[in-house]
Coordinates of C-alpha atoms in Angstrom, one line a residue:
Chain A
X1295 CA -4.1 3.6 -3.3
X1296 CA -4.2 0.7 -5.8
X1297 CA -3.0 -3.1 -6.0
X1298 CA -4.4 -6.0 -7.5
X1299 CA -2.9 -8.7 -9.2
X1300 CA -2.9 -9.2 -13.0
X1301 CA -3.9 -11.9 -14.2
X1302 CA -2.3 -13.9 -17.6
X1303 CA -5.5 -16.1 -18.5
X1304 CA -3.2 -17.9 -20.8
X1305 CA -0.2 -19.0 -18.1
X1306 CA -1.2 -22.8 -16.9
X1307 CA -0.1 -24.0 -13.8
X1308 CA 2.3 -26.4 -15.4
X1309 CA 4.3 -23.5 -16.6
X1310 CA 4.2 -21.5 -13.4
X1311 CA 5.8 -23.9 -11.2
X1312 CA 7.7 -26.4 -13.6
X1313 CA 11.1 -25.5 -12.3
X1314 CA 10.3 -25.1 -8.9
X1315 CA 11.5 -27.8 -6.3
X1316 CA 8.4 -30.0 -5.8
X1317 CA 9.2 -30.6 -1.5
X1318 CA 9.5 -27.1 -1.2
X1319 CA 7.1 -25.7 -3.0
X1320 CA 4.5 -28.4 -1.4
X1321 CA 6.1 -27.0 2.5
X1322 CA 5.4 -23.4 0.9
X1323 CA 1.9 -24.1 0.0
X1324 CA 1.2 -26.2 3.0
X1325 CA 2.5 -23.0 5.2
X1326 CA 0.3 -20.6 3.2
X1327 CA -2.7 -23.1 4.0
X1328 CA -2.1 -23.1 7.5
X1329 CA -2.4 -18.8 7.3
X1330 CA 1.4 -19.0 8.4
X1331 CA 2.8 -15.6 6.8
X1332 CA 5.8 -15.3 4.4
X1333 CA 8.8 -13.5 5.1
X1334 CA 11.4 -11.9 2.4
X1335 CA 14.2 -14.7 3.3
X1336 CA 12.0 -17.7 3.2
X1337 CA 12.3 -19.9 -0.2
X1338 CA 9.3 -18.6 -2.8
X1339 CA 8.3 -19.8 -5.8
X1340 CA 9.9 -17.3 -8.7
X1341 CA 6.1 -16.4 -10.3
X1342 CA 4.9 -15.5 -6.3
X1343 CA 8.1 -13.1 -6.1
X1344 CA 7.4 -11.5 -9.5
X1345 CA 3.5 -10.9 -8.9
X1346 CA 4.0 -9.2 -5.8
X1347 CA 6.7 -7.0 -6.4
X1348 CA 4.9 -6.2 -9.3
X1349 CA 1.6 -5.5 -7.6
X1350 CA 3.3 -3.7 -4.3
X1351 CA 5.3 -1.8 -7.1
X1352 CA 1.9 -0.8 -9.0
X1353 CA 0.9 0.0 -5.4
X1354 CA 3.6 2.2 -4.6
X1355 CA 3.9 4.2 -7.5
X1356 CA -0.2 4.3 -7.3
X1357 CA 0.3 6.4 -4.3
X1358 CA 2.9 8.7 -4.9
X1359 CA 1.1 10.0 -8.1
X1360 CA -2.3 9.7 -6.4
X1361 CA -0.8 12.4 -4.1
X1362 CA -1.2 14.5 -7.3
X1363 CA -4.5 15.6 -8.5
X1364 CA -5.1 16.1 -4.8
X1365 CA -2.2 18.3 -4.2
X1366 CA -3.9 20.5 -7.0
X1367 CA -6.3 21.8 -4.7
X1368 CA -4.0 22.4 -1.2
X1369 CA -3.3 26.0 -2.4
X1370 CA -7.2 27.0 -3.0
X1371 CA -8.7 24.8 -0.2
X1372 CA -11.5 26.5 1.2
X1373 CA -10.6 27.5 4.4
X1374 CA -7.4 27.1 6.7
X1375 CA -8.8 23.8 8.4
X1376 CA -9.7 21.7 5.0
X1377 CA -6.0 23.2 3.7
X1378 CA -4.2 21.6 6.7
X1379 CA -6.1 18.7 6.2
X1380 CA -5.6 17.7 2.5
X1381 CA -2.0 18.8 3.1
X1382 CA -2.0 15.8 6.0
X1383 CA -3.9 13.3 3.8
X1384 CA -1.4 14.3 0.7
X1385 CA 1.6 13.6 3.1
X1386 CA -0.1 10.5 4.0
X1387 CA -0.3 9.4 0.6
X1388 CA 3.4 9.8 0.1
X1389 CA 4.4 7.9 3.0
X1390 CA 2.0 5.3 2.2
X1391 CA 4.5 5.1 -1.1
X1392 CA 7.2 4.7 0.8
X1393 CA 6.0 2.0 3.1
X1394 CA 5.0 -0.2 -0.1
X1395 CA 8.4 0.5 -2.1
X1396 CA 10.0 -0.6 1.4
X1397 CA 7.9 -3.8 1.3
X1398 CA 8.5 -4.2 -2.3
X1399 CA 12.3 -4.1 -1.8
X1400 CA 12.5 -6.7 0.4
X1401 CA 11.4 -8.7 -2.6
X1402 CA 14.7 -7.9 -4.2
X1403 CA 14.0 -4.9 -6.1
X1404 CA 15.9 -1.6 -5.4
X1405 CA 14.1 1.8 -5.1
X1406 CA 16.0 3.4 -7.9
X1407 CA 14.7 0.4 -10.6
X1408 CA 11.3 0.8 -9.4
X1409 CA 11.6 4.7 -9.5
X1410 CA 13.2 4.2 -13.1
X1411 CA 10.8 1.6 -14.4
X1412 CA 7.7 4.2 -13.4
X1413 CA 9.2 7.0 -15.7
X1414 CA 10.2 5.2 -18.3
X1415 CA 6.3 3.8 -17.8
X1416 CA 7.3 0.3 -18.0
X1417 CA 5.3 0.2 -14.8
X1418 CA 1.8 1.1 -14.0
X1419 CA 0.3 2.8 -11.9
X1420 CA -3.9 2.9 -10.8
X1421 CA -5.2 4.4 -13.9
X1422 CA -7.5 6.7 -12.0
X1423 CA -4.6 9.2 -11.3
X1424 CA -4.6 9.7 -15.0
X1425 CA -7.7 12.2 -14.9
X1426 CA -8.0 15.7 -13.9
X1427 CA -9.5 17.3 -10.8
X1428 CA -10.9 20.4 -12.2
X1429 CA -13.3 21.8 -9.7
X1430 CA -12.8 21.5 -5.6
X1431 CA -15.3 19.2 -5.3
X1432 CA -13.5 16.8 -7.4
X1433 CA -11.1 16.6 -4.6
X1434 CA -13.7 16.2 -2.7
X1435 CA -14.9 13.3 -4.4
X1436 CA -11.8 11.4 -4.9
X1437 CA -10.7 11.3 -1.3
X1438 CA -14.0 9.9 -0.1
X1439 CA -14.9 7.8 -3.3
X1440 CA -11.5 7.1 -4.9
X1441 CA -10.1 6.2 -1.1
X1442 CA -13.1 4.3 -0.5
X1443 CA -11.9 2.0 -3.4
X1444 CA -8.7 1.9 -2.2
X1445 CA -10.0 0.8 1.5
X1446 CA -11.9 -2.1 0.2
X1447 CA -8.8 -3.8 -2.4
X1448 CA -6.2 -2.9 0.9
X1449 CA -8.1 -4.1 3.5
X1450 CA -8.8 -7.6 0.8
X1451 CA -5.3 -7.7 0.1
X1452 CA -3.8 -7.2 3.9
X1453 CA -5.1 -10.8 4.6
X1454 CA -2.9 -12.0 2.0
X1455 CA 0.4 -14.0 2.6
X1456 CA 4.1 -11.9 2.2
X1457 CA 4.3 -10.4 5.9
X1458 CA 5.8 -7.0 4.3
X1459 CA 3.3 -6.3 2.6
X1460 CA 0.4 -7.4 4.9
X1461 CA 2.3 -5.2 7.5
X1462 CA 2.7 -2.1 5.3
X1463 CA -1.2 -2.4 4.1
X1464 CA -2.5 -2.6 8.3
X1465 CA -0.7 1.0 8.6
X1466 CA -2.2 2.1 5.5
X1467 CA -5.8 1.0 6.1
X1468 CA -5.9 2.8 9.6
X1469 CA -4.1 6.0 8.2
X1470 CA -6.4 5.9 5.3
X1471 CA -9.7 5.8 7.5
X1472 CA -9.2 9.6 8.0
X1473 CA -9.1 10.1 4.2
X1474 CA -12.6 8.6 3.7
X1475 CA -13.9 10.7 7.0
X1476 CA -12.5 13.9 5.7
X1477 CA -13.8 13.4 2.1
X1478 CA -17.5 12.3 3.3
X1479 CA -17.3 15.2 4.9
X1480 CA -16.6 17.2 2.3
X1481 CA -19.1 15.9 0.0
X1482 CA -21.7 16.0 2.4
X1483 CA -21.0 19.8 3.2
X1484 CA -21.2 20.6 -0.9
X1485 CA -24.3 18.0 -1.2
X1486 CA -26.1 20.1 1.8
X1487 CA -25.0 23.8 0.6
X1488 CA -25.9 25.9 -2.1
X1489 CA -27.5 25.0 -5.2
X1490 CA -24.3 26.0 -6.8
X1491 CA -22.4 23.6 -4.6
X1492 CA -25.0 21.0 -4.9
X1493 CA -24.3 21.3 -8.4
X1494 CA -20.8 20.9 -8.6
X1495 CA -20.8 18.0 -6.4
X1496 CA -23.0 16.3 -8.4
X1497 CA -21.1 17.3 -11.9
X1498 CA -17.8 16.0 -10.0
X1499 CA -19.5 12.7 -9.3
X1500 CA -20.7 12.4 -13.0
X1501 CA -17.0 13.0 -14.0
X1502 CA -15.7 10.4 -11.6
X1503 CA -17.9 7.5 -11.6
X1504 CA -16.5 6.1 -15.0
X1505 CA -12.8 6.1 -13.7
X1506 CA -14.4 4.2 -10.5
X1507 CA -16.0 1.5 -12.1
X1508 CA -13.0 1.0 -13.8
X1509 CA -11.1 0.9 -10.3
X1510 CA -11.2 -2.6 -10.1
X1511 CA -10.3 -3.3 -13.6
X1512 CA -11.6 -5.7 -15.8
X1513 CA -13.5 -8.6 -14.6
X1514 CA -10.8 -11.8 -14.5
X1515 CA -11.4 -14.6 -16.3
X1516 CA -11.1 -17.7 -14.5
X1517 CA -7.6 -19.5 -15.0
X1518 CA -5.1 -21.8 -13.9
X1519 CA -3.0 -18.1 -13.1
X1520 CA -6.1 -17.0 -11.3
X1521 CA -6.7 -20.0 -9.1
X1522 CA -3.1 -20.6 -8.2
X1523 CA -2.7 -16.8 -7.1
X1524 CA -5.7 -17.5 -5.0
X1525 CA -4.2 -20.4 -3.3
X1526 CA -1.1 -18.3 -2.6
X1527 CA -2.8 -15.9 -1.3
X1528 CA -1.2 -12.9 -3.6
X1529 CA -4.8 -12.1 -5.3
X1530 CA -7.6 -12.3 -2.6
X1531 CA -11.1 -11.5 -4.1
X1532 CA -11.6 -11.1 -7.7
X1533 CA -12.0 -7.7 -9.4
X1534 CA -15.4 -8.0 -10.1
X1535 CA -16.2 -8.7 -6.4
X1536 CA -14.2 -5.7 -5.3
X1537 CA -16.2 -3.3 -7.3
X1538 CA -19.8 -5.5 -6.2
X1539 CA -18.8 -4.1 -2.4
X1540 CA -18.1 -1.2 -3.2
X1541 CA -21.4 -0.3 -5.2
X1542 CA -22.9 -2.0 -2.3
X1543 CA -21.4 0.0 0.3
X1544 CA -21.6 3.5 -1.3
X1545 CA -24.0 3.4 -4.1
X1546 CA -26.8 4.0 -1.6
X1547 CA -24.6 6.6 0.4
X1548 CA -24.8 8.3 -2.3
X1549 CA -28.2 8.5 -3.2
X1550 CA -29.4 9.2 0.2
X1551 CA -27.6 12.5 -0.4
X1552 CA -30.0 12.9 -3.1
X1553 CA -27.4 12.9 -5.7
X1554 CA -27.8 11.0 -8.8
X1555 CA -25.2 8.1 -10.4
X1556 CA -24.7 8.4 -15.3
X1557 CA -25.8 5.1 -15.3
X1558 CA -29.6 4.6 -15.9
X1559 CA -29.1 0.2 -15.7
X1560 CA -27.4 1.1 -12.3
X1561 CA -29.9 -0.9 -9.5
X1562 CA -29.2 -3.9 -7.3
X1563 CA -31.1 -7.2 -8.1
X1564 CA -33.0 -8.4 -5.4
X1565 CA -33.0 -12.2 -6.6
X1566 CA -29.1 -12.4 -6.8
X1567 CA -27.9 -9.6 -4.3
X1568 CA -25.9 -8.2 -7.3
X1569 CA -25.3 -4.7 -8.5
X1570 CA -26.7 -4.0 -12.8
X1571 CA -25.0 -1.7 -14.4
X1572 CA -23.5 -0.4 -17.9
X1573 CA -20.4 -2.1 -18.8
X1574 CA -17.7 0.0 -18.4
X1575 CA -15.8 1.1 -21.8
X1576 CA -13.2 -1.3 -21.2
X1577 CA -11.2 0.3 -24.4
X1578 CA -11.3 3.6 -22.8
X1579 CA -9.6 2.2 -20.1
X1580 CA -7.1 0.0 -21.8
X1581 CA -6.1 3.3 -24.0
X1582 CA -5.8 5.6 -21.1
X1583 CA -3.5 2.7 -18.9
X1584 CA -1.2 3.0 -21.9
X1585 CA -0.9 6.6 -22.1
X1586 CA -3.7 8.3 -23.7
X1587 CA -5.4 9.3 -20.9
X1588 CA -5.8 13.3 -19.9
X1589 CA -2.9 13.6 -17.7
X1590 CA -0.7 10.8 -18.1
X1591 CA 2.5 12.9 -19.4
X1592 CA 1.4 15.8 -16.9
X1593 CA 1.7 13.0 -13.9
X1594 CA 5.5 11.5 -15.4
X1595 CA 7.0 14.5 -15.9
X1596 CA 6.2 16.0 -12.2
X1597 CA 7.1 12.6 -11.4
X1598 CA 10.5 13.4 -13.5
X1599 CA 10.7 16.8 -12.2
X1600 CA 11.1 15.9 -8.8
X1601 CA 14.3 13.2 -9.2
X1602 CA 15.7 15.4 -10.9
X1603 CA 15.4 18.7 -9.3
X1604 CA 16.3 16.5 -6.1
X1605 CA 19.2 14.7 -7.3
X1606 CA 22.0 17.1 -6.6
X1607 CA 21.0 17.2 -3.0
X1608 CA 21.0 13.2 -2.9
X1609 CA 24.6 13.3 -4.5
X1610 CA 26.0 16.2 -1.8
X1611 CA 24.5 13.6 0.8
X1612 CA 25.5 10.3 -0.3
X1613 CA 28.4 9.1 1.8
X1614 CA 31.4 7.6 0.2
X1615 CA 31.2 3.8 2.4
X1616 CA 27.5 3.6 1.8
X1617 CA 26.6 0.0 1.6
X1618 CA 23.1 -0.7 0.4
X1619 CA 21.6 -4.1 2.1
X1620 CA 18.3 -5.5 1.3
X1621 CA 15.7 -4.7 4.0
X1622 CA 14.9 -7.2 6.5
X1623 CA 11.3 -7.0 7.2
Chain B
X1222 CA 5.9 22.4 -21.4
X1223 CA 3.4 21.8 -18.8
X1224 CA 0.0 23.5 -18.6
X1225 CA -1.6 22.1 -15.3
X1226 CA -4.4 23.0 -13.5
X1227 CA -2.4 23.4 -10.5
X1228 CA -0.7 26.4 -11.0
X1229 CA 2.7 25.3 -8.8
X1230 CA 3.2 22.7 -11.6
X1231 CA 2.6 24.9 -14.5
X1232 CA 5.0 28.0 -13.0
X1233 CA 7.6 25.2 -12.6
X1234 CA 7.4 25.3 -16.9
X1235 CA 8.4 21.5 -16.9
X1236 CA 9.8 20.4 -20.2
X1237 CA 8.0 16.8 -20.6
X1238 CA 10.6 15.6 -23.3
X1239 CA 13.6 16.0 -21.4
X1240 CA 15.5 12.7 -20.8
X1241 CA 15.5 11.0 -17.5
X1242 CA 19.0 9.6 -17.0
X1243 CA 17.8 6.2 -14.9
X1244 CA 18.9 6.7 -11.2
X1245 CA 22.0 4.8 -10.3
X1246 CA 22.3 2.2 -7.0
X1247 CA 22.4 4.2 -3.9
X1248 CA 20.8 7.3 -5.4
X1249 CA 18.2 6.9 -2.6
X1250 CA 20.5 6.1 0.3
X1251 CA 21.3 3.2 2.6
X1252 CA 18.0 1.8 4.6
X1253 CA 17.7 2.1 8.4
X1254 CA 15.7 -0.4 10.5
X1255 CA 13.4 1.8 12.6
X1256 CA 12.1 0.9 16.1
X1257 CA 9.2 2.3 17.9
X1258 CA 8.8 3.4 21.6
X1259 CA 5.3 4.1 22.4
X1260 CA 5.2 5.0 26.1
X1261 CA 8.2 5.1 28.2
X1262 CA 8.1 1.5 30.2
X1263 CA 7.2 -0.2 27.3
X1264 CA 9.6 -1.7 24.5
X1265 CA 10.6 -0.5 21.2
X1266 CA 9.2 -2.9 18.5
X1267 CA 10.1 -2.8 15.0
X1268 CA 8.0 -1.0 12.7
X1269 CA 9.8 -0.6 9.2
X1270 CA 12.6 1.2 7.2
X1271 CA 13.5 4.3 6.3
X1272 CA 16.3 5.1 3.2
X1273 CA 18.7 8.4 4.5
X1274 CA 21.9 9.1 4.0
X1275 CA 22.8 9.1 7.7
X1276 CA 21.4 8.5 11.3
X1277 CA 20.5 11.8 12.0
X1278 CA 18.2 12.2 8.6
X1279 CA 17.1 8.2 9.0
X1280 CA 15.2 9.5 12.5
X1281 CA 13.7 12.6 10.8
X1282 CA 12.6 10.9 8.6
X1283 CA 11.4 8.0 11.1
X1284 CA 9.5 10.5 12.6
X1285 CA 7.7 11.7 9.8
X1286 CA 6.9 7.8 8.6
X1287 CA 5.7 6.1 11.7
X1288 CA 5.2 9.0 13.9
X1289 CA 2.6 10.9 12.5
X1290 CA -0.3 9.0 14.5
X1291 CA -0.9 7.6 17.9
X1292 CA 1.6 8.4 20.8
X1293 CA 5.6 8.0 20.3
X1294 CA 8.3 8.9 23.0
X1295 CA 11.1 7.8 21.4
X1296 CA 12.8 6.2 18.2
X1297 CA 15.7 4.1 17.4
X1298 CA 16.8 3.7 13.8
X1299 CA 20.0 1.4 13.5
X1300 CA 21.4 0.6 9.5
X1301 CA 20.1 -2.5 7.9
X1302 CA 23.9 -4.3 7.3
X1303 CA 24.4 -3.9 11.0
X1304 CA 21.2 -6.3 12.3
X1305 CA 22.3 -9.9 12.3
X1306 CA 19.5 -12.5 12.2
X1307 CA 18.7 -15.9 12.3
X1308 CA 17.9 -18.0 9.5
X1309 CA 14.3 -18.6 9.0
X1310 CA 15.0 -22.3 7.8
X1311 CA 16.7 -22.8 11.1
X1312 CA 13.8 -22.2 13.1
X1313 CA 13.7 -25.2 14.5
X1314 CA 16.2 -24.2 17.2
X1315 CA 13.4 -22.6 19.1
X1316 CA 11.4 -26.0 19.0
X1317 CA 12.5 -27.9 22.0
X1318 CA 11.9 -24.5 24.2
X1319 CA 8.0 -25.3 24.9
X1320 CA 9.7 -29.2 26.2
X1321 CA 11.9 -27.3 28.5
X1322 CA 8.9 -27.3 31.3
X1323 CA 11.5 -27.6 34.5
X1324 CA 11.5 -23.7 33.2
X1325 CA 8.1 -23.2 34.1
X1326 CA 7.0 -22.3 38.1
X1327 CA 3.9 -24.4 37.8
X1328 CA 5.4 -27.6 36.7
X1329 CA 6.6 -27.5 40.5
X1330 CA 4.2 -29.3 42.9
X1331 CA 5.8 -29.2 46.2
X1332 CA 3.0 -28.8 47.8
X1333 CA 2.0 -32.3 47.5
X1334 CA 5.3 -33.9 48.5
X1335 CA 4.7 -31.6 51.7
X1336 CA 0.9 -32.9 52.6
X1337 CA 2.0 -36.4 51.8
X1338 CA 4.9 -36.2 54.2
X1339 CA 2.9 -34.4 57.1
X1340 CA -0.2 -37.0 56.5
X1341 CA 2.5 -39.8 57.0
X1342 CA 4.2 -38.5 60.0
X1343 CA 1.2 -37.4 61.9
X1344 CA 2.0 -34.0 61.7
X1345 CA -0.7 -31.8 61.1

């Protein structure tokens, strides 16, 4: 559901590309410029192949625990239809994992290390998977706001440059456009009830709009790492850019609904076409990506559970001449 | 041990300090290239991998990855280390193709040739 590059403020250009052969690094940027795509065998420079694999990696594993505080609610979703729906989006989710660990892997990195390097937590996932869907109309919220996040940073990052990935993300974004139907839907339904669903809606939305703003991240600061991601087209918009559309798109969606947004500095200014709001408690965030967050050892050890439980049933199926081979595409 | 709001998590009474011995190369199979057949008539096109441990499994689980939209009539799903392909680098092997115009039907003007000859010889 998540990807964006990281950015080092403090890595200069020099550094990034000192090694790197200066003819074909210059035919690499000049095929990037002319929107040429790049495929897994073509020459790369080494800091391109290590940003992507570790933002398609961050992506990947993003998914497959995103499937989780959604799958909370698949056994107590109200009504046959919505359960056969979330269990569809929840499958969709999963496969969406394996499409971006397949992309990843053509980058040189096997399955198995990226599976290993998410339990051990050396790798990240999108923060946002670390909190809690208590009420059904926190599941509610997340697949039509959190997946609206997720549309805008996939359909930004699918005109980027590494053909796997680009690939990957145009199967995700139309696969995803259900998610964000389903979930307005949802919302709208609990917005348009009851007061008692009116009112959990709007608690749900009070719960989740601090994880959103922190969707994005923090805003970059402008470097030589930023720029030259830029120009390779591995980072597409900046963070704070990504979170301006967003508020543009579905700030007002959600007001029409007469709900109501915790932040009182929240309004649009009319001079500069930009969103005002609260900063967001960047420390919060920085605590919670590092494993202090509500349901960061709930998410590893399902995570855990499910290699493991599964392993013996790999073993009985592996085949003694299997050969494993780097995917092509 | 686990105490989850979802109540399948917490009946599984997950111990969250066992160790995780690191999966080993291959513990998720060999890759298959998988190829898509939307309508019959048309051609399969490549669309992704999938890892299985064997053919049969690689086009279940084709099915469930780039099936589950749209139309599909059939699927192909052939290992990885068995597609051989060309070099990216040697792409310029395909240059000279566009040059290659005696190839193309409308490069051929008899027509012409024909009008010129009837025009000299009176022949209408």
């Amino acid at each position: 559901m998540y990807g964006n590059a990281d950015i080092d403020p403090n890595l200069k250009i020099h550094s990034i590309v000192a090694d790197e052969d200066p003819i074909k690094l210059a035919a690499f940027e000049a095929r990037i410029a002319a929107a040429d795509k790049i495929e897994p065998r073509d020459w790369m420079p080494k800091e391109y192949r290590r940003q992507l694999i570790r933002m398609i990696e961050q992506h990947a594993h993003s998914e497959i625990i995103g499937a989780l505080p959604e799958g909370t609610w698949i056994t107590r979703a109200p009504g046959f239809r919505r359960k056969l729906a979330l269990m569809a989006k929840v499958q969709d989710e999963v496969g969406h994992a394996q499409l971006l660990y397949s992309a990843a892997e053509t980058l040189g990195k096997t399955r198995e290390a990226m599976i290993n390097d998410l339990i051990s937590g050396k790798s990240k996932y999108s923060n946002i998977f670390n909190y809690p869907a208590p009420t059904w109309a926190d599941s509610a919220v997340i697949a039509w706001l959190v997946d609206a996040g997720a549309i805008i940073n996939q359909t930004t990052n699918a005109k980027g440059s590494y053909g796997p990935y680009v690939r990957a993300l145009e199967r995700i974004c139309y696969e995803e456009s259900f998610h964000l139907k389903y979930g307005h839907d949802n919302v709208v339904h609990l917005a348009t009830g009851t007061a008692v669903q009116r009112i959990s809606v709007q608690k749900a939305i009070n719960r989740w709009w601090p994880p959103l703003m922190h969707f994005f991240g923090p805003p970059d600061s402008i470097s030589e790492h930023s720029v030259i991601l830029m120009r390779w087209k591995v980072k597409m918009a900046s963070n704070e850019d990504m979170r301006q559309q967003f508020m543009d798109m579905y700030v007002p969606k959600i007001w029409d609904l007469g709900l109501t947004l915790p932040d009182p500095k929240l309004s649009k200014n009319k001079e500069t076409g930009l969103w005002e709001y609260t900063e967001p408690d960047w420390a919060e965030f920085k605590r919670v990506i590092n494993g202090d967050g509500p349901c960061n050892k709930e998410r590893l050890a399902v995570r855990k559970m499910a290699e493991e439980k599964g392993r013996w049933v790999r073993h009985a199926l592996l085949r003694k001449d299997a050969e494993y081979v780097t995917p092509l595409a | 041990m686990i105490e989850s709001l979802d109540p399948r998590i917490t009946r599984e009474e997950i111990d969250e300090n066992s160790v995780f011995s690191d999966l080993k190369e291959l513990d998720q199979f060999e890759t298959y290239e998988v190829f898509h057949q939307k309508k019959r008539g048309q051609q399969h096109s490549h669309v992704g991998i999938v890892h299985a441990p064997n053919a049969e499994m690689a086009l279940l689980y084709a099915k469930e990855q780039f099936a589950r939209r749209g139309q599909t009539c059939n699927l192909w799903v052939v290992k990885t280390q068995h597609v051989f392909a060309t070099d990216y680098d040697d792409s310029d092997i395909f240059e000279t193709t566009e040059e290659k115009i005696y190839r193309d039907p409308g490069t051929y003007k008899v027509m012409d040739r024909i009008k010129a000859y009837k025009e000299k010889n009176n022949l209408s």
